[in-house]
Amino acid sequence: MSRVLLAPLDPVHDIGLKMVARGLEQAGHETVLLPPDLTPEEIVSQALGQGAGTLLVSRTLGYGVAELLARFIDLADAAGLRAKTRIGIGGMAVRRELAAELGFDAGFGPGTSVEEVVCFVERREYAPDPTRTRKEKADMTAGYDYRYRHAGIAGKLETISAMIVDWAKVRTSPGVERARLRDELWDAARWRAREGNGEFPEHYPALCGEMPRRFYETGELHPKTRRFTKDEVAGLEGYLAEAKARMSVLKLQHSRKRPLVFNQYGTGCPFMDIGHILASEAWGADGVVHFDPSWGARTEGFLDGFLTHQEDGTVITPANLNRIGAGREKSTLWQVRAHRGLNTPETVVLAAKLGADLTKINICYGALGAGTDPERLTVDGYNAILYAKKYNLPFDVVTNEELAGVPAYKAFAGMLIVADLAVRLGARPILQPLFAYSPEVMIHGLMEDNYVDFNAAKVTALRGIVNAPIWPGAPIGFLTHTEDRVQSAMATALHACLAAALEVDAISIASTDEAYSGGPISAPAKVDTLRAVQESFRFLGQAGIAPTAAADTEAAKLVDGIEGVLAEVIKAGDFVAALHAGALGSREEGAYPGRAGKDTVRTVG
Amino acid sequence: MDKALERVMDALDVETFFVCGSEEAGRKYMLGLLKDFGFKDVDVVFAQYEGPGVRVRGRAYVYRPADRYRWLLGDAGGEAGV
């Protein structure tokens, strides 16, 4: 125990000192708190008279602070105070470097914890609370049994799933065949050890489209893609080693455990992605999402090698995924999206073999909003789900209201069809409704008063249907953003608050560059939003957000609408035909059946 | 010590308030300013004009995807952006 004198070298402010005094008393020290507005001479005189082992001085106002503190420390020296008393200075105007320059024994700037000051008084080295930065991977699907709470919808989904299984199990596609090859013949350990992969290279190119096949036959790369050089790879290893040595991770959640926060990456370059992932992790992201390029989704087959691409979206190759996955923190959940293209089932297999924690599969969105032929994506999606089950990979099923303009009830019906199919096949789907200022919302004025009711209605409706994990994305705040960094961070933070209040399992957040299309999202733009979300979680704590009565009305409408759509799909008697007919999103609503992979499905058995 | 620019991961953002009469003028000032700094790959991310002037955020990409990043390579990184 020691005596500590606390003195505000300030006209009025002493809140920080009072907090420190409380912490010191709790730690068993005797404290003497002087009133504000004393002169330096009076403080030094009191310190000498009190016989304090430590003097803690605070200064909030910044004007002339360097001169004032220099004069104070000179005075303390001249009075002989330094011989017996250690002097620390803290407050909003204080910077550690300035305190050290002037000769103070310690400087405590903004963000200092009380524990840090207690350690100074007790001459202990300050070690931040390890539980603050210790994170563990969470299983978002734990605790959900996927039981239906709405019997009518459950019955209809059962009929539709049976319809899809009967249809898909006798069909195949080049994508399914490649996935089978990747599943049966490609071994990640052998590939990593450069031991070759048996018969895999002999069969794979024949199942690929022209560009990947040329790559395997002649080594020709996509024109905007190049291989990394040896010095770049060596540089990456050095960067990772240095960054990891000083790496720690923040927790964004304040007093709630949920939602987990995901940040999407996909600059085109795995190196820049790795840099962005490290920044996201350090500033608190619990998970990262691999965003693949559109040309990859429309090309039959993957390239191989460690490749960088000049445009948005990072090319999926085994080497790229391997490097990116290996660079992440152990606690970071890693999602590799597989949901919308011609490589859907193979992506699931490859991602699982390279250590991904989650994937993304959606037949309806990919077929109506992302350019893939409905027949093809139904076969590929069905097989992708089977691989997700085999490799124990949970996946989200995203809706498409943000881009295509499909009303939420139709998008949700499509999401629930895929989720139900997955549950019946033994997989673990996660529902991903969007929190978005979507075309439907704009056209029908659903958010004219607030952004709360309709988003809350989405979660309420889904919870009324089935006990399943919910992960609003992708990303929240999308289309509520502008190019303005401040506005974008705030919109995301408010959506995050709503997500926390609704106790969903996870959110994907936008970066503040999301609405700017002039180049890749930058690292500071990721940090901006993560910081904003952290502050919003701190602001909300265990408090809530109260939707108006309109939320319940909208939720009921959604549930009715979903059941109506499912009835229409059953009436069509064929899921693919229902997709073409617009039951899950019509052309008038901006949903266009895709053409990539058309006529590539064949019947087997 | 390394040159600061070699430690930039991707882009440099400059944000300020120009006293001028239109958003267009503010955008021109920002692009001119970034070019005066020596950057070639410049753009305006956001600009909002109200009565007294324009709040504007400009961006200079030091690196684009597939460039050779000097934060990885040091002197071996070569020229990029500037």
Short mmCIF file of C-alpha atoms in Angstrom, two decimals, chain A residues 193-420:
data_model
loop_
_atom_site.label_atom_id
_atom_site.label_comp_id
_atom_site.label_asym_id
_atom_site.label_seq_id
_atom_site.Cartn_x
_atom_site.Cartn_y
_atom_site.Cartn_z
CA ALA A 193 3.86 -31.05 -50.34
CA ARG A 194 4.07 -30.75 -54.15
CA GLU A 195 3.75 -34.50 -54.43
CA GLY A 196 1.30 -34.38 -57.30
CA ASN A 197 -2.28 -35.51 -57.28
CA GLY A 198 -2.37 -38.82 -59.07
CA GLU A 199 -4.93 -38.91 -61.83
CA PHE A 200 -6.48 -35.54 -61.02
CA PRO A 201 -4.52 -33.48 -63.58
CA GLU A 202 -5.24 -36.03 -66.28
CA HIS A 203 -9.01 -35.69 -65.99
CA TYR A 204 -9.59 -32.16 -64.74
CA PRO A 205 -8.82 -30.01 -67.83
CA ALA A 206 -11.32 -31.92 -69.96
CA LEU A 207 -14.10 -30.78 -67.63
CA CYS A 208 -13.05 -27.13 -67.80
CA GLY A 209 -14.04 -24.29 -70.08
CA GLU A 210 -11.72 -22.89 -72.71
CA MET A 211 -9.72 -20.51 -70.56
CA PRO A 212 -8.79 -22.88 -67.70
CA ARG A 213 -8.22 -25.70 -70.20
CA ARG A 214 -5.73 -23.54 -72.15
CA PHE A 215 -4.06 -22.73 -68.87
CA TYR A 216 -3.51 -26.41 -68.09
CA GLU A 217 -2.49 -27.27 -71.65
CA THR A 218 -0.26 -24.31 -72.50
CA GLY A 219 0.24 -22.37 -69.26
CA GLU A 220 -1.56 -19.35 -70.68
CA LEU A 221 -3.10 -17.14 -67.99
CA HIS A 222 -6.13 -14.88 -68.01
CA PRO A 223 -4.84 -11.58 -69.51
CA LYS A 224 -5.41 -9.50 -66.37
CA THR A 225 -3.83 -12.08 -64.12
CA ARG A 226 -0.20 -12.71 -63.32
CA ARG A 227 1.81 -15.01 -61.09
CA PHE A 228 3.62 -13.65 -58.09
CA THR A 229 7.38 -13.54 -58.27
CA LYS A 230 9.65 -15.33 -55.83
CA ASP A 231 10.70 -12.07 -54.17
CA GLU A 232 7.05 -11.14 -53.67
CA VAL A 233 6.33 -14.46 -52.01
CA ALA A 234 9.39 -14.06 -49.80
CA GLY A 235 8.21 -10.53 -48.99
CA LEU A 236 4.82 -11.88 -47.99
CA GLU A 237 6.39 -14.41 -45.65
CA GLY A 238 8.44 -11.66 -44.03
CA TYR A 239 5.45 -9.35 -43.72
CA LEU A 240 3.30 -12.07 -42.17
CA ALA A 241 6.00 -13.02 -39.67
CA GLU A 242 6.49 -9.39 -38.61
CA ALA A 243 2.79 -8.58 -38.45
CA LYS A 244 1.90 -11.76 -36.56
CA ALA A 245 4.58 -11.08 -33.96
CA ARG A 246 2.88 -7.85 -32.93
CA MET A 247 -0.68 -8.90 -33.73
CA SER A 248 -3.53 -8.76 -31.27
CA VAL A 249 -7.23 -8.76 -31.95
CA LEU A 250 -10.03 -6.61 -30.61
CA LYS A 251 -13.42 -7.79 -29.51
CA LEU A 252 -16.15 -5.67 -31.03
CA GLN A 253 -18.97 -6.94 -28.84
CA HIS A 254 -19.35 -5.01 -25.62
CA SER A 255 -21.57 -6.95 -23.21
CA ARG A 256 -23.38 -9.21 -25.64
CA LYS A 257 -21.82 -12.23 -27.30
CA ARG A 258 -23.77 -11.80 -30.51
CA PRO A 259 -23.71 -10.89 -33.31
CA LEU A 260 -20.41 -12.03 -34.74
CA VAL A 261 -19.09 -9.52 -37.26
CA PHE A 262 -17.88 -10.50 -40.72
CA ASN A 263 -15.99 -8.31 -43.16
CA GLN A 264 -15.73 -9.11 -46.85
CA TYR A 265 -12.43 -8.97 -48.76
CA GLY A 266 -11.70 -9.31 -52.43
CA THR A 267 -9.42 -6.75 -53.97
CA GLY A 268 -8.28 -9.13 -56.69
CA CYS A 269 -4.86 -9.52 -55.12
CA PRO A 270 -4.30 -12.14 -52.41
CA PHE A 271 -1.47 -10.03 -50.93
CA MET A 272 -3.64 -6.97 -50.51
CA ASP A 273 -6.40 -9.24 -49.25
CA ILE A 274 -4.10 -10.67 -46.60
CA GLY A 275 -3.18 -7.13 -45.54
CA HIS A 276 -6.85 -6.21 -45.36
CA ILE A 277 -7.73 -9.36 -43.45
CA LEU A 278 -5.04 -8.63 -40.84
CA ALA A 279 -6.38 -5.07 -40.46
CA SER A 280 -9.94 -6.38 -40.14
CA GLU A 281 -8.91 -8.93 -37.52
CA ALA A 282 -6.89 -6.40 -35.53
CA TRP A 283 -9.84 -4.04 -35.45
CA GLY A 284 -12.21 -6.75 -34.36
CA ALA A 285 -13.72 -8.71 -37.27
CA ASP A 286 -14.70 -12.19 -36.12
CA GLY A 287 -14.80 -13.53 -39.63
CA VAL A 288 -13.87 -12.71 -43.21
CA VAL A 289 -15.67 -13.51 -46.43
CA HIS A 290 -13.88 -14.44 -49.65
CA PHE A 291 -15.42 -12.55 -52.55
CA ASP A 292 -14.78 -14.26 -55.87
CA PRO A 293 -14.77 -12.48 -59.24
CA SER A 294 -17.67 -12.68 -61.62
CA TRP A 295 -15.54 -14.15 -64.43
CA GLY A 296 -14.61 -17.00 -62.09
CA ALA A 297 -18.27 -17.68 -61.39
CA ARG A 298 -18.99 -17.88 -65.12
CA THR A 299 -16.02 -20.01 -66.09
CA GLU A 300 -16.05 -23.78 -65.94
CA GLY A 301 -13.11 -24.74 -63.75
CA PHE A 302 -10.44 -23.15 -61.62
CA LEU A 303 -6.93 -22.12 -62.51
CA ASP A 304 -4.07 -23.09 -60.25
CA GLY A 305 -1.10 -21.14 -58.90
CA PHE A 306 -0.52 -18.10 -56.73
CA LEU A 307 -2.18 -15.44 -58.88
CA THR A 308 -3.03 -11.78 -58.60
CA HIS A 309 -5.79 -10.21 -60.62
CA GLN A 310 -6.02 -6.54 -61.61
CA GLU A 311 -9.74 -6.22 -61.03
CA ASP A 312 -12.24 -6.57 -58.27
CA GLY A 313 -12.67 -10.03 -56.80
CA THR A 314 -9.92 -12.44 -55.89
CA VAL A 315 -9.45 -15.42 -58.16
CA ILE A 316 -10.13 -18.77 -56.54
CA THR A 317 -7.19 -21.07 -57.04
CA PRO A 318 -5.97 -23.68 -54.57
CA ALA A 319 -2.80 -21.66 -53.97
CA ASN A 320 -4.65 -18.38 -53.42
CA LEU A 321 -7.12 -19.90 -50.99
CA ASN A 322 -4.37 -21.77 -49.21
CA ARG A 323 -2.26 -18.63 -48.65
CA ILE A 324 -5.19 -16.50 -47.61
CA GLY A 325 -6.59 -19.13 -45.27
CA ALA A 326 -3.23 -19.83 -43.69
CA GLY A 327 -2.58 -16.16 -43.00
CA ARG A 328 -5.63 -15.60 -40.83
CA GLU A 329 -5.76 -15.66 -37.05
CA LYS A 330 -6.82 -18.94 -35.49
CA SER A 331 -9.98 -17.39 -34.12
CA THR A 332 -11.10 -15.94 -37.45
CA LEU A 333 -14.01 -17.63 -39.17
CA TRP A 334 -13.36 -17.90 -42.89
CA GLN A 335 -16.18 -18.07 -45.38
CA VAL A 336 -15.55 -18.92 -49.02
CA ARG A 337 -18.59 -18.10 -51.11
CA ALA A 338 -19.74 -20.75 -53.52
CA HIS A 339 -23.24 -19.65 -54.17
CA ARG A 340 -23.86 -18.39 -57.62
CA GLY A 341 -21.66 -19.70 -60.38
CA LEU A 342 -20.51 -22.64 -62.40
CA ASN A 343 -18.01 -23.73 -59.76
CA THR A 344 -20.41 -23.92 -56.84
CA PRO A 345 -20.00 -27.57 -55.75
CA GLU A 346 -16.26 -27.58 -56.48
CA THR A 347 -15.78 -24.41 -54.44
CA VAL A 348 -17.34 -26.13 -51.44
CA VAL A 349 -14.99 -29.10 -51.78
CA LEU A 350 -11.89 -26.96 -52.35
CA ALA A 351 -12.76 -24.54 -49.53
CA ALA A 352 -13.41 -27.40 -47.12
CA LYS A 353 -10.17 -29.17 -47.99
CA LEU A 354 -8.23 -25.94 -47.45
CA GLY A 355 -9.74 -25.25 -44.05
CA ALA A 356 -12.68 -22.89 -44.60
CA ASP A 357 -15.20 -22.68 -41.78
CA LEU A 358 -18.23 -21.63 -43.78
CA THR A 359 -19.49 -21.41 -47.31
CA LYS A 360 -22.41 -19.80 -49.09
CA ILE A 361 -24.86 -21.63 -51.33
CA ASN A 362 -28.03 -20.30 -52.88
CA ILE A 363 -29.76 -21.71 -55.88
CA CYS A 364 -32.39 -18.99 -56.30
CA TYR A 365 -30.18 -15.92 -56.03
CA GLY A 366 -27.56 -17.36 -58.35
CA ALA A 367 -30.19 -18.40 -60.88
CA LEU A 368 -32.24 -15.20 -60.86
CA GLY A 369 -29.82 -12.46 -59.88
CA ALA A 370 -26.34 -13.63 -60.75
CA GLY A 371 -26.48 -15.04 -64.26
CA THR A 372 -26.39 -18.81 -63.80
CA ASP A 373 -28.90 -21.01 -65.60
CA PRO A 374 -31.60 -22.17 -63.14
CA GLU A 375 -31.43 -25.81 -64.22
CA ARG A 376 -27.65 -25.86 -63.89
CA LEU A 377 -27.59 -24.16 -60.52
CA THR A 378 -30.27 -26.45 -59.13
CA VAL A 379 -28.13 -29.50 -59.95
CA ASP A 380 -24.95 -27.82 -58.80
CA GLY A 381 -26.55 -26.35 -55.68
CA TYR A 382 -28.00 -29.72 -54.69
CA ASN A 383 -24.56 -31.34 -54.98
CA ALA A 384 -22.90 -28.39 -53.25
CA ILE A 385 -25.20 -28.95 -50.29
CA LEU A 386 -24.25 -32.64 -50.20
CA TYR A 387 -20.58 -31.68 -50.07
CA ALA A 388 -21.24 -29.08 -47.38
CA LYS A 389 -22.81 -31.87 -45.36
CA LYS A 390 -19.95 -34.27 -46.08
CA TYR A 391 -17.32 -31.74 -45.00
CA ASN A 392 -19.38 -30.42 -42.10
CA LEU A 393 -19.37 -26.91 -43.51
CA PRO A 394 -22.25 -24.65 -42.45
CA PHE A 395 -23.35 -22.23 -45.13
CA ASP A 396 -25.53 -19.19 -45.41
CA VAL A 397 -28.32 -18.85 -47.92
CA VAL A 398 -28.49 -15.21 -48.93
CA THR A 399 -31.51 -13.42 -50.33
CA ASN A 400 -31.38 -11.09 -53.27
CA GLU A 401 -33.63 -8.18 -52.48
CA GLU A 402 -30.84 -5.64 -52.59
CA LEU A 403 -29.95 -5.90 -56.23
CA ALA A 404 -32.60 -7.60 -58.27
CA GLY A 405 -35.60 -5.92 -56.74
CA VAL A 406 -37.26 -9.19 -55.80
CA PRO A 407 -39.71 -8.59 -52.95
CA ALA A 408 -38.57 -9.97 -49.62
CA TYR A 409 -41.36 -12.57 -49.38
CA LYS A 410 -40.30 -14.11 -52.69
CA ALA A 411 -36.60 -13.95 -51.86
CA PHE A 412 -37.32 -15.50 -48.46
CA ALA A 413 -39.37 -18.30 -50.02
CA GLY A 414 -36.34 -19.11 -52.20
CA MET A 415 -34.01 -18.94 -49.22
CA LEU A 416 -36.24 -21.24 -47.18
CA ILE A 417 -36.50 -23.75 -50.03
CA VAL A 418 -32.70 -24.06 -50.18
CA ALA A 419 -32.42 -24.14 -46.38
CA ASP A 420 -35.10 -26.82 -46.08
#
